[in-house]
mmCIF file of C-alpha atoms in Angstrom:
data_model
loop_
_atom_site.group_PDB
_atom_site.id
_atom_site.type_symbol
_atom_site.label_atom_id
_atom_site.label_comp_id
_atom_site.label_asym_id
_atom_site.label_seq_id
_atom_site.Cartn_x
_atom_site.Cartn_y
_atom_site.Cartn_z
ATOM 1 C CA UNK A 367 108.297 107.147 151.301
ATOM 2 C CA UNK A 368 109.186 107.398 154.968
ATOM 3 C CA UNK A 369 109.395 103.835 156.718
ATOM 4 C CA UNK A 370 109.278 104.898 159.767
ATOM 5 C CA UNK A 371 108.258 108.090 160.783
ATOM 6 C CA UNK A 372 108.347 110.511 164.443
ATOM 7 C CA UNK A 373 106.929 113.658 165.300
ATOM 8 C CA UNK A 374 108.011 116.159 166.064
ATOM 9 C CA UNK A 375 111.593 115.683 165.531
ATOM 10 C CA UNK A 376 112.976 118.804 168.234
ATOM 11 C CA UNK A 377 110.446 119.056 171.363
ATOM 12 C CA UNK A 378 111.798 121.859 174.085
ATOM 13 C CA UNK A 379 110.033 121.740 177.157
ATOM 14 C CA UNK A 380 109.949 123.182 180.813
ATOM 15 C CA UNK A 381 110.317 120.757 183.712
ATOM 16 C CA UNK A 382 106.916 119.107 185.400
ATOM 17 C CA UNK A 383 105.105 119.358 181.854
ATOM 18 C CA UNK A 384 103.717 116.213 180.471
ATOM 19 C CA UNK A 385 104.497 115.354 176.678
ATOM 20 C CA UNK A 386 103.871 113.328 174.022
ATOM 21 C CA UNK A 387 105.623 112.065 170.870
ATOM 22 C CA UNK A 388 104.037 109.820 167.814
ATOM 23 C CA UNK A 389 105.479 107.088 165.618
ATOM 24 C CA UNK A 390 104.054 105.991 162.821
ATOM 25 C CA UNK A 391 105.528 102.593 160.413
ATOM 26 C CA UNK A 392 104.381 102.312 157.156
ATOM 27 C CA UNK A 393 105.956 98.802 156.302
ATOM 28 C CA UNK A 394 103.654 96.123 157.809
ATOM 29 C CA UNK A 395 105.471 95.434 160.892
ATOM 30 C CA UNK A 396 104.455 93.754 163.816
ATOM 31 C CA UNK A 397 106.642 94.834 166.491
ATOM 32 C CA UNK A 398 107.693 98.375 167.119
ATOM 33 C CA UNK A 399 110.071 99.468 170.156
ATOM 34 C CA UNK A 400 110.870 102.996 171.640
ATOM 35 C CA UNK A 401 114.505 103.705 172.787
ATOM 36 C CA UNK A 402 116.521 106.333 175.025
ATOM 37 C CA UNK A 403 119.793 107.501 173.446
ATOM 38 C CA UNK A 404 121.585 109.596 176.570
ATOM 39 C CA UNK A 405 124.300 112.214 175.822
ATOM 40 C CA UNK A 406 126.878 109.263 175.763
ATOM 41 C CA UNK A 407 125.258 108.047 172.323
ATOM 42 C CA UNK A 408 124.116 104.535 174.289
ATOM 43 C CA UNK A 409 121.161 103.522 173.091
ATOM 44 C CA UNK A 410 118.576 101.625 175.167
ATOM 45 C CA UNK A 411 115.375 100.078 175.356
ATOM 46 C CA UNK A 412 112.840 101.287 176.852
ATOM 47 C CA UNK A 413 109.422 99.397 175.406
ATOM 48 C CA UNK A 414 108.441 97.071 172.920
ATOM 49 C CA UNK A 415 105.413 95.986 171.058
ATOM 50 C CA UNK A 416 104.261 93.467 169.331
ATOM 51 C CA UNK A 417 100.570 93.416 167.513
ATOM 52 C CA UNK A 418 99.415 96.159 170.316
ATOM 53 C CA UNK A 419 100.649 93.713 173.026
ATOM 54 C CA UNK A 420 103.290 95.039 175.531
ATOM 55 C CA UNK A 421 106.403 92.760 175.107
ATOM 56 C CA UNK A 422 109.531 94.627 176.622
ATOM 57 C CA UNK A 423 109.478 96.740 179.211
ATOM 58 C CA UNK A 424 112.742 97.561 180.605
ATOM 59 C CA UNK A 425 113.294 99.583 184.023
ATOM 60 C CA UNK A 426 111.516 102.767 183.139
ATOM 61 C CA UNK A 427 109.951 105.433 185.506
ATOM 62 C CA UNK A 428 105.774 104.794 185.274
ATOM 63 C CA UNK A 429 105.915 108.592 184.036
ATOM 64 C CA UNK A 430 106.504 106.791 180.854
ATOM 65 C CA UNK A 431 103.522 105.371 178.839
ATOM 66 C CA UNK A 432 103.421 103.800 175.925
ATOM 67 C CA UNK A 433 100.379 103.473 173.618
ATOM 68 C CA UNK A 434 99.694 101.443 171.019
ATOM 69 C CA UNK A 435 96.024 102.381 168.863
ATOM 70 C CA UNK A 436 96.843 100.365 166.256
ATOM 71 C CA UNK A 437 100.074 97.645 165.031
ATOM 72 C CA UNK A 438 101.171 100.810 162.766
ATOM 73 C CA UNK A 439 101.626 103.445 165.761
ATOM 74 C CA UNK A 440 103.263 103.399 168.871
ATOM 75 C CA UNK A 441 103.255 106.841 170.949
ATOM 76 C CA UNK A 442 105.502 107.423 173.928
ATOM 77 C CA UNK A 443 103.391 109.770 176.522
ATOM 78 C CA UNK A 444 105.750 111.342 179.286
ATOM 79 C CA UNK A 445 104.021 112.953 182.293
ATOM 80 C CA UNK A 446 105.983 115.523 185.026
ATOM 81 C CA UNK A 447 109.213 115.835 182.637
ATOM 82 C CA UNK A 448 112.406 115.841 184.691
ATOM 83 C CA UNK A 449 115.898 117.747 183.263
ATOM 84 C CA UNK A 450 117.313 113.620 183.115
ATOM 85 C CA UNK A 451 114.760 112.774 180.507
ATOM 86 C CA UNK A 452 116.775 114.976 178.181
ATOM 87 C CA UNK A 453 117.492 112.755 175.388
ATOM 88 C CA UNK A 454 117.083 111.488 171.337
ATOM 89 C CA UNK A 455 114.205 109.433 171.996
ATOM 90 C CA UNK A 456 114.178 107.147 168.545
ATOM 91 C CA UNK A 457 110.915 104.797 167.407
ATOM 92 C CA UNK A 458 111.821 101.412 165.482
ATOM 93 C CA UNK A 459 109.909 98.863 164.167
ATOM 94 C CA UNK A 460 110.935 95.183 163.091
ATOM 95 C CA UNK A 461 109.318 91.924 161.603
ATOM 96 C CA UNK A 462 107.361 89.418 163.552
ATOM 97 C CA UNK A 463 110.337 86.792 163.713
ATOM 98 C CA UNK A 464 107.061 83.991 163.879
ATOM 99 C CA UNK A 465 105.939 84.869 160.832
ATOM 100 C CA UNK A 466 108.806 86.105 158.683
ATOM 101 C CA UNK A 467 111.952 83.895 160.219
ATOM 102 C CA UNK A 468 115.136 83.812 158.575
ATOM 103 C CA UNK A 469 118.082 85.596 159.514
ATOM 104 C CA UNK A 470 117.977 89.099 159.418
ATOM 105 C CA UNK A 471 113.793 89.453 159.095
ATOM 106 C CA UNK A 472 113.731 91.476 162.154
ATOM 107 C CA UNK A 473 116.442 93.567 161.264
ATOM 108 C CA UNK A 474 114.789 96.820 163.369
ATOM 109 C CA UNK A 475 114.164 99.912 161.343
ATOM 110 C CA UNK A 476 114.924 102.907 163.287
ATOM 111 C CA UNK A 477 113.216 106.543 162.521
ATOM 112 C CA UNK A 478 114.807 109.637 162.838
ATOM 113 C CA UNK A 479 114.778 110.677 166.394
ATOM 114 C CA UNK A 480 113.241 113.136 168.357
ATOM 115 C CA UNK A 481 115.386 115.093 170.487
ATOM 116 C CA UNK A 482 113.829 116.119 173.778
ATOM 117 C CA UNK A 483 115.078 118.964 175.876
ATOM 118 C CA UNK A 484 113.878 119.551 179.215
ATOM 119 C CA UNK A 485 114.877 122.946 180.498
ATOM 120 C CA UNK B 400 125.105 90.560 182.789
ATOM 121 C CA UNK B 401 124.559 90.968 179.456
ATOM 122 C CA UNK B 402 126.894 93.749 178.094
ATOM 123 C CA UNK B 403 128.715 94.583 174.304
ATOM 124 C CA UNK B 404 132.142 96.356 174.620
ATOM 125 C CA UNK B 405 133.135 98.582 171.654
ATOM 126 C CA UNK B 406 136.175 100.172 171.087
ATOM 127 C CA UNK B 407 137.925 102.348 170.332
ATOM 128 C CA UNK B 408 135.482 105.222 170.831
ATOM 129 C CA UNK B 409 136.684 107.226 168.470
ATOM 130 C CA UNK B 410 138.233 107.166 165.461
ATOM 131 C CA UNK B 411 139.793 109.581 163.173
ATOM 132 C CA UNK B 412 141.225 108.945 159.902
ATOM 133 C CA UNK B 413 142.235 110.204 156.423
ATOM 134 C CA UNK B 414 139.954 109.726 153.222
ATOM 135 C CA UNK B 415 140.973 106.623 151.372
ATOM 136 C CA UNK B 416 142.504 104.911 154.800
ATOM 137 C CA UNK B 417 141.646 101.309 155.863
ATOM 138 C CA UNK B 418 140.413 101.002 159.560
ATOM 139 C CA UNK B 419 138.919 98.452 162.239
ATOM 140 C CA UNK B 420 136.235 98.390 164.959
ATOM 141 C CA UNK B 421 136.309 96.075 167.527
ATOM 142 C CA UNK B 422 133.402 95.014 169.500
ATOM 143 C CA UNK B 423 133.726 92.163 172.048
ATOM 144 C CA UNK B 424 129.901 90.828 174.072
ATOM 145 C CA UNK B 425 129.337 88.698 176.681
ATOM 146 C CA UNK B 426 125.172 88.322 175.481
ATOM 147 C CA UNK B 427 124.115 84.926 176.453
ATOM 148 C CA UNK B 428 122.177 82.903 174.572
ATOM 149 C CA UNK B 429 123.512 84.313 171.401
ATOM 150 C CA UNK B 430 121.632 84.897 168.538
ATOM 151 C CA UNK B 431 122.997 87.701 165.734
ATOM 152 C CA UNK B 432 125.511 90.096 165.863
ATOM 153 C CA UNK B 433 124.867 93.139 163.784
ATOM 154 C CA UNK B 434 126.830 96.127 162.811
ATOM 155 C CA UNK B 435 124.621 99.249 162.638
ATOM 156 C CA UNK B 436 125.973 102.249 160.958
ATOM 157 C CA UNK B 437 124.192 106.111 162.625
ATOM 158 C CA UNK B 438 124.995 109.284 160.912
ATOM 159 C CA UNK B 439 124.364 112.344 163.181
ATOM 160 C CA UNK B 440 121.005 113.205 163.454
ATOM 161 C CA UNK B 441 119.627 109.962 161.929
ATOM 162 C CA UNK B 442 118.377 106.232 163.443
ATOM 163 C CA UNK B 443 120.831 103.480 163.270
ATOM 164 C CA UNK B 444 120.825 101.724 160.077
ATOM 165 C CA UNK B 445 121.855 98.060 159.670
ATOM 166 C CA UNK B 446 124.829 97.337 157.976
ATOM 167 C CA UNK B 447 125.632 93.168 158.765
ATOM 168 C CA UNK B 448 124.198 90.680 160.373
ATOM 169 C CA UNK B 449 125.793 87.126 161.253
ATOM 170 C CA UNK B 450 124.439 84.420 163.253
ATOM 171 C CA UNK B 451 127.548 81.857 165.405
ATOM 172 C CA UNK B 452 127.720 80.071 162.438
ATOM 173 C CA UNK B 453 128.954 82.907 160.151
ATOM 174 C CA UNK B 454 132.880 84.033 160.545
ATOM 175 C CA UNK B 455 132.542 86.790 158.199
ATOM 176 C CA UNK B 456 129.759 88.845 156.243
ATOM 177 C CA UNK B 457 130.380 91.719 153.994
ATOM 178 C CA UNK B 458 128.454 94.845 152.881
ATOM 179 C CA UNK B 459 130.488 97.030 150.002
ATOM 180 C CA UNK B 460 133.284 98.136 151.536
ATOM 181 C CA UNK B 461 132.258 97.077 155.159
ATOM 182 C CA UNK B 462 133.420 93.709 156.146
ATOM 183 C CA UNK B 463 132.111 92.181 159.683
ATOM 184 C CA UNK B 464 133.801 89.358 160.961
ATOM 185 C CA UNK B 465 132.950 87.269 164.008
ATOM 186 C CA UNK B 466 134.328 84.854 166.440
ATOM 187 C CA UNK B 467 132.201 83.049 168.495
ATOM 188 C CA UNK B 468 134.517 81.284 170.801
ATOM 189 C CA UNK B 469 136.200 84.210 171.823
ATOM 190 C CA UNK B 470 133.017 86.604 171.297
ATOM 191 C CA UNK B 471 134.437 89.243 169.598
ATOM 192 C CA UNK B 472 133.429 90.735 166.124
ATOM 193 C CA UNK B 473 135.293 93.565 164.180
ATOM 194 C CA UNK B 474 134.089 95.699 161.264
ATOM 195 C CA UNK B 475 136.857 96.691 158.951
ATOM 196 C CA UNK B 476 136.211 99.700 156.337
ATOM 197 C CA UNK B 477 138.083 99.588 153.353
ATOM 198 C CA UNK B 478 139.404 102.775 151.103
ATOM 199 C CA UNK B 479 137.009 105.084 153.990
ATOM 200 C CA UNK B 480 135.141 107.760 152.543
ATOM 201 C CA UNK B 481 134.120 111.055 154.009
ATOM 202 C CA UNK B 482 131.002 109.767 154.007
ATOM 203 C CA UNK B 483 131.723 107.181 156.267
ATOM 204 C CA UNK B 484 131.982 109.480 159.071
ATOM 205 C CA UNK B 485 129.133 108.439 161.906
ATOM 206 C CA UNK B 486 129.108 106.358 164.792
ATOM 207 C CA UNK B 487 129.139 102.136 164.487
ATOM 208 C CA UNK B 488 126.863 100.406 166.686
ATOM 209 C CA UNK B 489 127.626 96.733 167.662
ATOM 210 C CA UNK B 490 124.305 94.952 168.709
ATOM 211 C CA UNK B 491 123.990 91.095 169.894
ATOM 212 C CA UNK B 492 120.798 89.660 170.270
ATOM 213 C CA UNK B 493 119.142 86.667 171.928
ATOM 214 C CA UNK B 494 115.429 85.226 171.667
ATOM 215 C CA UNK B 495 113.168 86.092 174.760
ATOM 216 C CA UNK B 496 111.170 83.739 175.951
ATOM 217 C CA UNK B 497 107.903 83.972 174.587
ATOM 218 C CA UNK B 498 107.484 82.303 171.540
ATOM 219 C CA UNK B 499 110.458 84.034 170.108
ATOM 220 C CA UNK B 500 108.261 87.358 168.611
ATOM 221 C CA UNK B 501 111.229 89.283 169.175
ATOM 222 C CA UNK B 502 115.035 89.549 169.882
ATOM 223 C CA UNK B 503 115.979 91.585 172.474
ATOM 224 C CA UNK B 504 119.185 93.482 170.943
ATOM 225 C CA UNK B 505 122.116 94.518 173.259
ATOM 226 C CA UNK B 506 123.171 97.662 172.119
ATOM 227 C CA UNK B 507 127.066 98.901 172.454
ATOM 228 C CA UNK B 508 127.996 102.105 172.976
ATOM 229 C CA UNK B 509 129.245 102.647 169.719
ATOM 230 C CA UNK B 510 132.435 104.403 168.053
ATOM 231 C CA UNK B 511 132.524 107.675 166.775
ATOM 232 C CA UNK B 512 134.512 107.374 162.975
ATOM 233 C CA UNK B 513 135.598 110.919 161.701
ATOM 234 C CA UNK B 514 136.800 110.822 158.067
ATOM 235 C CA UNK B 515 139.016 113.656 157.356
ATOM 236 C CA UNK B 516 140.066 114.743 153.542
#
């Protein structure tokens, strides 16, 4: 069973297109986050959610839209692509530290990546 | 500024080797420190996870050990295997200030391990 899942996993696009990719968690989580991973392997936030409620929302060009239908998806929607978007764009979700506490509850559970190429 | 320092940034060494990662942060207010292990083509996976209070946590043959005071952690991987080749994520969190929903994790910039037979 796939915790947490991404689609599509390779997405090749040409420059100025807008695009969309979907996460889906299948473990009960509360919170779910969206993060960048350049060429450099840094990974970095970019959003987070928690019970459909914006929480994090780093310095990200407003091309960038999250959406959040229900606790169980969060999709990233990225309008007029630019070559520097170019990245492994990865989906996590995590615990809601209120309810579960204890150390190590919102250990974040990444899925596998989708790796965007903007040509 | 809130940053996490990793080194070195790569790594190679021979099946059956010990070796250490060092990983030094300057997150304030600390929360965890975690060690998260990515293979390529995958999402980080945890590996450890220690609060301040915690010197040293272990996980098989992966042992994390911390220092507060100086804020610096290390992961040391005993008898490596070839399938310990991937790249070894330091993250330090710290509560935000909203009810504490969520930790907002400081990534590092990881270091590349190769394993070679």
């Amino acid at each position: 069973d796939t915790a947490v899942s991404q689609t599509p996993k390779y997405l090749v696009t040409q420059m100025g297109n807008d695009k969309s990719i979907k996460c889906e968690q299948n473990l009960g989580h509360d919170t779910m986050y969206w993060y960048k991973q350049d060429s450099k392997k840094f990974l970095k936030i970019m959003f987070s959610y928690n019970n459909k409620e914006l929480i994090i929302n780093e310095t990200v060009p407003n091309r960038f839209s999250p959406k959040s239908p229900d606790k169980a998806h969060l999709n990233l929607h990225i309008n007029s692509l630019e070559l520097g978007d170019s990245a492994v764009y990865f989906c996590a979700s995590s615990q809601d530290l209120k309810v579960a506490g204890g150390l190590g509850a919102d250990t974040q559970y990444f899925g596998p990546g989708t790796r965007l190429t903007v040509l | 500024k809130n940053q996490v320092e990793q080194s070195p940034q790569s790594l190679i060494i021979l099946e059956g080797k010990n070796c250490t990662l060092q990983c030094n942060y300057t997150v304030s207010p600390f929360s965890n420190l975690r060690w998260y292990k990515q293979d390529t083509g995958r999402g980080p996976v945890s590996l450890t996870i220690m609060t301040f209070s915690e010197n040293t946590k272990s996980n098989g043959r992966y042992t994390a050990t911390l220092d507060a005071d100086t804020k610096q952690s290390s992961l040391h991987i005993t008898a490596s295997q070839l399938s310990d080749s991937a790249s070894y994520i330091c993250v330090v969190s710290f509560n935000m200030n909203y009810g504490g929903a969520t930790n907002k994790l400081i990534f590092g910039t990881g270091t590349l391990l190769a394993v070679q037979p």
